[in-house]
Coordinates of N, CA and C in Angstrom, one line a residue:
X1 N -60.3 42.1 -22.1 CA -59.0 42.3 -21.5 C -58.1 41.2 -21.9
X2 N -56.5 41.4 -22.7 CA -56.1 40.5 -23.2 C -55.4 39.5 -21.7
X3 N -55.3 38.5 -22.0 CA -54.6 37.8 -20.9 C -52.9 38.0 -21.2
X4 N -52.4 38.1 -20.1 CA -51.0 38.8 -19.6 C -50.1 37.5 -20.1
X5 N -49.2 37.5 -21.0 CA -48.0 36.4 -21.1 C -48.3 35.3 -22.4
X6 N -49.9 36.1 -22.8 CA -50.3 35.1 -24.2 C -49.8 35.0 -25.6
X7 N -49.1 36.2 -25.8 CA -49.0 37.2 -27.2 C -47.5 36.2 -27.3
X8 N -46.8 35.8 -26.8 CA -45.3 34.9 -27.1 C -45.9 33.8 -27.5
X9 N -46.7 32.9 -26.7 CA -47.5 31.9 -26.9 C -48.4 31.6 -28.2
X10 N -49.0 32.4 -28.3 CA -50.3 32.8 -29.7 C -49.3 32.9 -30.8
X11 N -48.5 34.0 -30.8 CA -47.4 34.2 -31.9 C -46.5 32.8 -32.4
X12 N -46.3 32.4 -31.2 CA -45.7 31.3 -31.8 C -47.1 29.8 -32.0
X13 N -47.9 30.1 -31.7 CA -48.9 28.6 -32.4 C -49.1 29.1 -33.8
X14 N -49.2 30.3 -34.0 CA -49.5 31.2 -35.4 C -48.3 30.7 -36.6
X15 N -47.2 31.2 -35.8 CA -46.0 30.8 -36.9 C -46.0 29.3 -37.1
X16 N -46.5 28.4 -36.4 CA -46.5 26.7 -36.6 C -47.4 26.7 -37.6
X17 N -48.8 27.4 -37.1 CA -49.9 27.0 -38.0 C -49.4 27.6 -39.3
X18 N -48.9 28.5 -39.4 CA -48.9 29.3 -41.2 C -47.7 28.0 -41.7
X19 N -46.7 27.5 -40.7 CA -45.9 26.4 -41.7 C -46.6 25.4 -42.0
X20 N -47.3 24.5 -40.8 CA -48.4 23.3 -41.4 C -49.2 23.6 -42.6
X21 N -50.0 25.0 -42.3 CA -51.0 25.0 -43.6 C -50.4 25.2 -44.9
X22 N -49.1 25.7 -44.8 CA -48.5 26.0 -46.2 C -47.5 24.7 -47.2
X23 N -47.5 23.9 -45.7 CA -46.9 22.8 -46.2 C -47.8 21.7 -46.3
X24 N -49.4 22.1 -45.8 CA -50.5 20.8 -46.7 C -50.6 21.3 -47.7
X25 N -51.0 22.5 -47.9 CA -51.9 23.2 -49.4 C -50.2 23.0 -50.6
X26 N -49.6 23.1 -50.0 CA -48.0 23.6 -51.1 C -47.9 24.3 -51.5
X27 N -48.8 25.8 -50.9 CA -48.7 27.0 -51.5 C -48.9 27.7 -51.0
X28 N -49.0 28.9 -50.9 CA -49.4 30.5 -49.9 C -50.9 30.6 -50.1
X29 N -51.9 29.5 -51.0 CA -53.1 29.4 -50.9 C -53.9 29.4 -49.8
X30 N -53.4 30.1 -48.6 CA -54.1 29.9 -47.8 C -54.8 31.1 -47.2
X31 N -56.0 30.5 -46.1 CA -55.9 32.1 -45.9 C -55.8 32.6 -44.4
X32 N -56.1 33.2 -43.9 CA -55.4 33.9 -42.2 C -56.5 33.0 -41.6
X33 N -57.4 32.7 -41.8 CA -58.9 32.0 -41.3 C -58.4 30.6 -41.2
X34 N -58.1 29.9 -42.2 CA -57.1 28.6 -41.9 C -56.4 28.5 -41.0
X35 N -55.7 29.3 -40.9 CA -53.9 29.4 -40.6 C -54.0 29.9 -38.7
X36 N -55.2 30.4 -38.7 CA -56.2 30.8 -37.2 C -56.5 29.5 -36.7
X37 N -57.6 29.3 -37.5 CA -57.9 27.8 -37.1 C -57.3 26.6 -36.4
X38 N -56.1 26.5 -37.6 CA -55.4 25.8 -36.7 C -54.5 26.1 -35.8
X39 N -54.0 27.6 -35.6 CA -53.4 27.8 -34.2 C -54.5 27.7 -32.8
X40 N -56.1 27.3 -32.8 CA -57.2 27.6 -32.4 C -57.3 29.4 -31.7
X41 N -57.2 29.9 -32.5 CA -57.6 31.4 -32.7 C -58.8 32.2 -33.6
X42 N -58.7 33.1 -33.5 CA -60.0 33.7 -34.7 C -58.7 34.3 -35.3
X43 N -59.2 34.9 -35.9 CA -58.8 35.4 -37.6 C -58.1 36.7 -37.2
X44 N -58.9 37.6 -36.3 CA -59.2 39.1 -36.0 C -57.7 38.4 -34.6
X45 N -57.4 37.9 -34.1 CA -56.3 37.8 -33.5 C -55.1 37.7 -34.1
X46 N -55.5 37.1 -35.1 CA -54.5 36.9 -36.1 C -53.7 38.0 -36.9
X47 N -55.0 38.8 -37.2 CA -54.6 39.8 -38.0 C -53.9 40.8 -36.7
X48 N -54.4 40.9 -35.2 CA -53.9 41.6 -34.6 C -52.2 41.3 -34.1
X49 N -51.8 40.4 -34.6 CA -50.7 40.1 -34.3 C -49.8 40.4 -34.8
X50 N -50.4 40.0 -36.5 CA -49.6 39.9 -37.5 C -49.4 40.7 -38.8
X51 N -51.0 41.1 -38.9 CA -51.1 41.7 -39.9 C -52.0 41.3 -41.1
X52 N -51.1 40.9 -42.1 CA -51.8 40.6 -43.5 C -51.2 38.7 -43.3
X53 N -51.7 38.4 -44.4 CA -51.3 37.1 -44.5 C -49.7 37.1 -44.8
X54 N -49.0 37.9 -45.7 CA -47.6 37.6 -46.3 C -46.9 38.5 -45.0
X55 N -47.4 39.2 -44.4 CA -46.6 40.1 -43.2 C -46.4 38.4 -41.8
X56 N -47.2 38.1 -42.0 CA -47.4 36.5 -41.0 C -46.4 35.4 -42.0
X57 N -46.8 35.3 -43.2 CA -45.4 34.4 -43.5 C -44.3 34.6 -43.1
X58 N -43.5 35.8 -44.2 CA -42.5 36.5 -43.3 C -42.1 36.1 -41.8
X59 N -43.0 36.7 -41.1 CA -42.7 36.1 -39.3 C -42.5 34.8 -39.3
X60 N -43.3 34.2 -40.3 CA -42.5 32.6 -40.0 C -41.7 31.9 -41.0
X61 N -41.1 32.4 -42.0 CA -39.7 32.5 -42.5 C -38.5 32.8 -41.6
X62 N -39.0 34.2 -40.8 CA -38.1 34.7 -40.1 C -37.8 33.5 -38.7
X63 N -38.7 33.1 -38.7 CA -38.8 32.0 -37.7 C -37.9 30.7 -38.1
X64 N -38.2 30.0 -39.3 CA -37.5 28.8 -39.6 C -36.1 29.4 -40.2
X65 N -35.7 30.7 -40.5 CA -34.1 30.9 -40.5 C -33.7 31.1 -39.7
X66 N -34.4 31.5 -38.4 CA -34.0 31.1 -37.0 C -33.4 29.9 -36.5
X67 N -34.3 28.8 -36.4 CA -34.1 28.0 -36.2 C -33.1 27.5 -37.1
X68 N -33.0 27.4 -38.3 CA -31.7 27.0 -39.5 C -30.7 27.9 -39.0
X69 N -30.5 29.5 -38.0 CA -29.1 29.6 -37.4 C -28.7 29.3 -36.6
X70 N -29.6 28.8 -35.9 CA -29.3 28.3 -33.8 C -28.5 27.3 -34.6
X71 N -29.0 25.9 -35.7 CA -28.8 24.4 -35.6 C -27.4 24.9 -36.8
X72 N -27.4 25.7 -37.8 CA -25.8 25.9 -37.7 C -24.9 26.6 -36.8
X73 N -25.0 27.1 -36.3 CA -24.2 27.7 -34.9 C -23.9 26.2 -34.2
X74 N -24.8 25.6 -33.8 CA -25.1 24.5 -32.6 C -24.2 23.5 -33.5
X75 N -24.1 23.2 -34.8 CA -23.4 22.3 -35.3 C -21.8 22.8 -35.9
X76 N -21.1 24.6 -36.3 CA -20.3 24.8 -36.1 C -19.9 24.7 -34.8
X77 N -19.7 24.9 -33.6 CA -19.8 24.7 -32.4 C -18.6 23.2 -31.8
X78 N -19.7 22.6 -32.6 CA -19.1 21.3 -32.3 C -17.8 20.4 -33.4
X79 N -17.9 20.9 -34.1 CA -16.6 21.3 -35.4 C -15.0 21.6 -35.1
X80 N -14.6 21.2 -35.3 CA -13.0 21.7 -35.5 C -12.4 21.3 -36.6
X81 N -11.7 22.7 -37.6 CA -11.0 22.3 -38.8 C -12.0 22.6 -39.8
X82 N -11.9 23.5 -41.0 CA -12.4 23.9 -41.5 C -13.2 22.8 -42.7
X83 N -12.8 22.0 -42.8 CA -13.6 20.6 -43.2 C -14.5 20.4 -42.8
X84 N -14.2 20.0 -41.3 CA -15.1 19.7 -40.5 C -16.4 20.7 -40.0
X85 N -16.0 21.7 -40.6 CA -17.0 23.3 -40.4 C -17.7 22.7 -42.1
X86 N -17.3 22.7 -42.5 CA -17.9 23.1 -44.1 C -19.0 21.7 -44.0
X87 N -18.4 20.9 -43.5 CA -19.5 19.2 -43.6 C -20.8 19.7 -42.2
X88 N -20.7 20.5 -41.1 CA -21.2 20.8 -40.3 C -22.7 21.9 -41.0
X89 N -22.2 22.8 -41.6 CA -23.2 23.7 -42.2 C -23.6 22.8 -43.2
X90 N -23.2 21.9 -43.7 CA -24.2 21.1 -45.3 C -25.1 19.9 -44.2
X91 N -24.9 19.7 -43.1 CA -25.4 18.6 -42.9 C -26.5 19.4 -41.9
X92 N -26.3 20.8 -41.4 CA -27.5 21.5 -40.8 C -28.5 22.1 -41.4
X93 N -28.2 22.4 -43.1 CA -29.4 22.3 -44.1 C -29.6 21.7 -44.2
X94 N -29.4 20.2 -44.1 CA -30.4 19.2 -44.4 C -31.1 18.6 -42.9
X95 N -31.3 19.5 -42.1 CA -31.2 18.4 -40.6 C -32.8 18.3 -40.4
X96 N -32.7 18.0 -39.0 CA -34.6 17.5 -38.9 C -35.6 18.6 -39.4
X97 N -35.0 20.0 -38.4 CA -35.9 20.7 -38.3 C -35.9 21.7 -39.6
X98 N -34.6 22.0 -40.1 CA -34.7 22.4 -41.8 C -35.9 21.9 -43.1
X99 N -35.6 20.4 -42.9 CA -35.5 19.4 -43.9 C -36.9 18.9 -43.7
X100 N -37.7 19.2 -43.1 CA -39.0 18.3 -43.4 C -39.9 18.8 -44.0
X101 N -40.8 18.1 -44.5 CA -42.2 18.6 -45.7 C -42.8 20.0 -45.5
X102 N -43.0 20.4 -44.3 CA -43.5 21.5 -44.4 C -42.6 22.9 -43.7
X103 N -41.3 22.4 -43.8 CA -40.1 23.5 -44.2 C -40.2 23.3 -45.6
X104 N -39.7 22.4 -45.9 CA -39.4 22.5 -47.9 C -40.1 23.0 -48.3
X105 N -41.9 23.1 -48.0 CA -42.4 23.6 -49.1 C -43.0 25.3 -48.5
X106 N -42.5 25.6 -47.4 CA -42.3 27.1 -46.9 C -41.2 27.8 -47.6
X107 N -40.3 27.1 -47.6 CA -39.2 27.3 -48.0 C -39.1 27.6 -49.9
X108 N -40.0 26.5 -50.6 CA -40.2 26.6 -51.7 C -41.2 27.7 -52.3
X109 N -41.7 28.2 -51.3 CA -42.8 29.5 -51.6 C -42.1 30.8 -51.4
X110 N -41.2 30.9 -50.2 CA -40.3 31.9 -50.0 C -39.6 32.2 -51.3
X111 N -39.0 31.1 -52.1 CA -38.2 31.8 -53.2 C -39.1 32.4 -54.3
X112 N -40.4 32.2 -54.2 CA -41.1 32.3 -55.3 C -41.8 33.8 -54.7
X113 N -41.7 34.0 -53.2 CA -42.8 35.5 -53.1 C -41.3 36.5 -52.9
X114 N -40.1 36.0 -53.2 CA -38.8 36.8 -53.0 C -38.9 37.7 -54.0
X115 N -39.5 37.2 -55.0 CA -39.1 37.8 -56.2 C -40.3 39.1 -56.5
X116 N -41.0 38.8 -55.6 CA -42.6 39.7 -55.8 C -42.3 40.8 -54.3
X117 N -41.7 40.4 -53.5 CA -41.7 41.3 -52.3 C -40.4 41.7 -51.3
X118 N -40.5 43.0 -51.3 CA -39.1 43.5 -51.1 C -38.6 42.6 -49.4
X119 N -39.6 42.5 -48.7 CA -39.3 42.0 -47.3 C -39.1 40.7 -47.2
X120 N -39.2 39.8 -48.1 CA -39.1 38.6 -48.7 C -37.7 38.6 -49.2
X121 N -37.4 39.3 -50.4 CA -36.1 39.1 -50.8 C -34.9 39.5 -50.1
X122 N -35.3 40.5 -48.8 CA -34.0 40.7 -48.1 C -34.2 39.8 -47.3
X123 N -34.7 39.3 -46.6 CA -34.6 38.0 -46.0 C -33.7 36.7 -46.6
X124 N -33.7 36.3 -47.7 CA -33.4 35.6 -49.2 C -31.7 36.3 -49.0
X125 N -31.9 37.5 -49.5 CA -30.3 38.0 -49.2 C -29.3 37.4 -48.1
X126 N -29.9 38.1 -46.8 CA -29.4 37.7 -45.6 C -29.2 36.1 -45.7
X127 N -29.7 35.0 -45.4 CA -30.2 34.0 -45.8 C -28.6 33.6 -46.8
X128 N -28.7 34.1 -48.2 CA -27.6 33.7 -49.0 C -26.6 34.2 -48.7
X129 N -26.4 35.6 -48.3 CA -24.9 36.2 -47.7 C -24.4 35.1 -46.3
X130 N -25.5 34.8 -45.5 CA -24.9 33.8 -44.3 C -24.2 32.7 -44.7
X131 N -25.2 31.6 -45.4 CA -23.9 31.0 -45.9 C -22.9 31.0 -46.9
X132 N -23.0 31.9 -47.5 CA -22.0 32.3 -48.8 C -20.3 32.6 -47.3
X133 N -20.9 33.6 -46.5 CA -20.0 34.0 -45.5 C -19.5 32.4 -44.7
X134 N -20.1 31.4 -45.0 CA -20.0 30.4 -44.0 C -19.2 30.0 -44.8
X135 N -19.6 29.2 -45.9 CA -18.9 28.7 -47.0 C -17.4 29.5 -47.0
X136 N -17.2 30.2 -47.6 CA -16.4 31.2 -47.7 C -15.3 30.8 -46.9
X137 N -15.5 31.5 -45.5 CA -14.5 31.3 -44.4 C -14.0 30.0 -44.5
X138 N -14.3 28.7 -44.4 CA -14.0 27.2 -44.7 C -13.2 26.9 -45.6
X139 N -14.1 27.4 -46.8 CA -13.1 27.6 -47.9 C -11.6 27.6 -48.1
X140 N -11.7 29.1 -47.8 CA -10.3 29.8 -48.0 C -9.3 28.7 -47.9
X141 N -9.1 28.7 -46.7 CA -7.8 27.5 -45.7 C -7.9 26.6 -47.0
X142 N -8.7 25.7 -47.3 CA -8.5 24.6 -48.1 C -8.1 24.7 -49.7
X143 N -8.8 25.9 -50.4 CA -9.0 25.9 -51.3 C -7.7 27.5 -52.1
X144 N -7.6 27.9 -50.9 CA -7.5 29.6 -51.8 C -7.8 30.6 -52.0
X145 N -7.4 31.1 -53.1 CA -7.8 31.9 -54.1 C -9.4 31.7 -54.9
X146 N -9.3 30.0 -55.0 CA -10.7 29.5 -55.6 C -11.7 29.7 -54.6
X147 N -11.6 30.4 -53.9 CA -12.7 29.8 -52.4 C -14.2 30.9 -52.8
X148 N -14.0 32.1 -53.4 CA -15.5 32.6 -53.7 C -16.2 31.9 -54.6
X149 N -15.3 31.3 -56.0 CA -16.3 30.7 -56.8 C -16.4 29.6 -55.8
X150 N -15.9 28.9 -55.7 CA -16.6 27.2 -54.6 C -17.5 27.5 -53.9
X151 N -17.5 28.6 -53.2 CA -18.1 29.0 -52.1 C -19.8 29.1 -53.0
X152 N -19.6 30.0 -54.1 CA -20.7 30.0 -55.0 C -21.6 29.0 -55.4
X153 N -20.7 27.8 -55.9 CA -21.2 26.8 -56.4 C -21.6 25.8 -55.2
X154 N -21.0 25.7 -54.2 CA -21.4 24.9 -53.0 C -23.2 25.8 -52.7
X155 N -22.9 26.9 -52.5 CA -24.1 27.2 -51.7 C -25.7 27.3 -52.8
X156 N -25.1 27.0 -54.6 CA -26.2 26.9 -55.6 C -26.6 25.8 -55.5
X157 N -25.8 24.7 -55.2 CA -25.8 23.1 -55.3 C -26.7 22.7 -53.5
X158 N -26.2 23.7 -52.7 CA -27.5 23.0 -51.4 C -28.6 23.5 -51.9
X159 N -28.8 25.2 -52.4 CA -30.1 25.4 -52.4 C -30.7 24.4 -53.6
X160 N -29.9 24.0 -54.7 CA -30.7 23.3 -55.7 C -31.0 21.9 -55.1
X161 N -30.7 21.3 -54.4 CA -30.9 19.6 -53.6 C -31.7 19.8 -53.1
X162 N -31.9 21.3 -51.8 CA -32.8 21.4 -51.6 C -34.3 21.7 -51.9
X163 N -34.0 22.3 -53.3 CA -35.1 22.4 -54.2 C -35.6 20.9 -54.9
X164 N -34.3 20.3 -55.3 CA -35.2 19.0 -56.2 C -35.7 18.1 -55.2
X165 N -34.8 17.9 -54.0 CA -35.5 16.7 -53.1 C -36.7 17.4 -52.1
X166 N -37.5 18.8 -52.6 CA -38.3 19.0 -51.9 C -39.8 18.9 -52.9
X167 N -39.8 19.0 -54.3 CA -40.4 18.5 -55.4 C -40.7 17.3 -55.6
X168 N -39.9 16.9 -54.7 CA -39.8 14.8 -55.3 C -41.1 14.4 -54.6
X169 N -41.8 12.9 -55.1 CA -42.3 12.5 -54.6 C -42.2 11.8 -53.3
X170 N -42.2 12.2 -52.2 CA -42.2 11.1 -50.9 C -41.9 12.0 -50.0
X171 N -41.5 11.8 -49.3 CA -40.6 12.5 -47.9 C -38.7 12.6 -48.5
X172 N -38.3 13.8 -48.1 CA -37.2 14.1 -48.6 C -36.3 13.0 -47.8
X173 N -35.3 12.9 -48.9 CA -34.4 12.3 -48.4 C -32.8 13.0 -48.0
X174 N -32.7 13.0 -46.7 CA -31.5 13.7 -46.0 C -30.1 13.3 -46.3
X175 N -29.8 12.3 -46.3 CA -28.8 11.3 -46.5 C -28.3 11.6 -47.6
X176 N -29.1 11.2 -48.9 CA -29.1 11.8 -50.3 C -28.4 12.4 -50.3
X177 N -29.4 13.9 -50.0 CA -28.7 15.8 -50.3 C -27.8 15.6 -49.5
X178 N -26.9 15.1 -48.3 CA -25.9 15.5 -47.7 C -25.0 14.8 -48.7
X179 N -25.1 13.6 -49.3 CA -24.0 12.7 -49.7 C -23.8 13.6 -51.4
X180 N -24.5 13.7 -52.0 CA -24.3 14.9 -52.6 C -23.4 16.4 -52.8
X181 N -24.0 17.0 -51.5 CA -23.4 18.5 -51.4 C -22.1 17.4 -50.9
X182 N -21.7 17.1 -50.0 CA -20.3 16.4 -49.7 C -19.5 15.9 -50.8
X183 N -20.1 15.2 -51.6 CA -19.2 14.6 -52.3 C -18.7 15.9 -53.5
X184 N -19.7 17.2 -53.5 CA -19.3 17.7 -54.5 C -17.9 18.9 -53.7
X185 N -18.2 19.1 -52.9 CA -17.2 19.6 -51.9 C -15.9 19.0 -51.8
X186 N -16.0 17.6 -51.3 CA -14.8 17.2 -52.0 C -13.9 16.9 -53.3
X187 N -14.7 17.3 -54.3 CA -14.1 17.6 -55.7 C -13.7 19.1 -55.3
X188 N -14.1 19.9 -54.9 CA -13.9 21.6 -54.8 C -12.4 21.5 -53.8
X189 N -12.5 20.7 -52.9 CA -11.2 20.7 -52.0 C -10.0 19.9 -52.7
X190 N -10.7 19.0 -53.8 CA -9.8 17.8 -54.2 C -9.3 16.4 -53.7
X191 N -10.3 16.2 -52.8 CA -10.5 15.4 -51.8 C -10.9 14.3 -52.8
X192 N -10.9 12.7 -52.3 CA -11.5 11.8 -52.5 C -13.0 11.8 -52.3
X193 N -14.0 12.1 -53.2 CA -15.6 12.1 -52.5 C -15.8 10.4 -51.8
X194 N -16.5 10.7 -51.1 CA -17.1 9.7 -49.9 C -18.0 8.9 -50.3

């Protein structure tokens, strides 16, 4: 008899465990028996929850783009002026819960199973239409008419920082990729970079 109120609970140790394991191994090399393990579950729970192993990533993609919209919402929020919006979303892709080792390298597998799986790459869409839409809106006021291509190249230049400082040797550096996407933003606005 399943116990009453566990399935929110289990679900969510499951989506932790599939990001830890994916962010020790640095690959989707894992298998649902691991990814069990360490939520302390069997395998056969796992599968009852979730399914297949890439139907369980997924859930926890869907999970850390969750959490990457609460913490841009939570930081446009606190924003006023569309500068101050645009520096708000660059500084919430790089923030704690985005930005560490075993987001980066969830994150670095997601682009790579986008291209192999239809539920993956809409995800990826959604994902790039949000802030293409974020960018965008910010944009406009400052920039114009220029504001799709900027918007374009702002949002190629997070995901690429995010990509090279997630490859790098060590623990990423936050500071970096923000001073970065900022400083290139303020060339797009014509701003003095920082």
């Amino acid at each position: 008899m399943p116990k009453l109120g566990m399935e929110p609970i289990r679900r969510a140790a499951l989506l932790k465990a599939t990001i830890d394991a994916i962010g020790d191994h640095g690959s989707l090399e894992v298998t649902v028996a691991q990814i069990a393990r360490r939520a302390g579950m069997s395998p056969a729970l796992a599968h009852h929850y979730f399914g297949s192993k890439d139907d369980m990533f997924l859930a926890a993609m869907r999970h850390v783009l969750t959490l990457y919209g609460a913490e841009v919402r939570m930081a446009l929020a606190g924003a006023e002026g569309p500068r101050a919006r645009l520096e708000a979303i660059v500084r919430a892709g790089f923030g704690p819960s985005n930005f560490r080792p075993e987001a980066v390298s969830a994150w670095l597998n997601f682009w790579t199973m986008a291209r192999q799986s239809p539920g993956a790459a809409r995800l990826l869409r959604i994902y790039e239409g949000r802030l293409r839409s974020n960018l965008l809106a910010n944009l406009r006021p400052l920039v114009g008419a220029r504001a799709p291509a900027a918007a374009e190249r702002i949002a190629a230049l997070i995901d690429g920082v995010y990509l090279r400082q997630g490859i790098r040797t060590g623990e990423p550096d936050p500071a970096q990729a923000v001073h970065l996407v900022l400083s290139a933003l303020a060339n797009e606005t014509g701003e003095t970079p920082q």
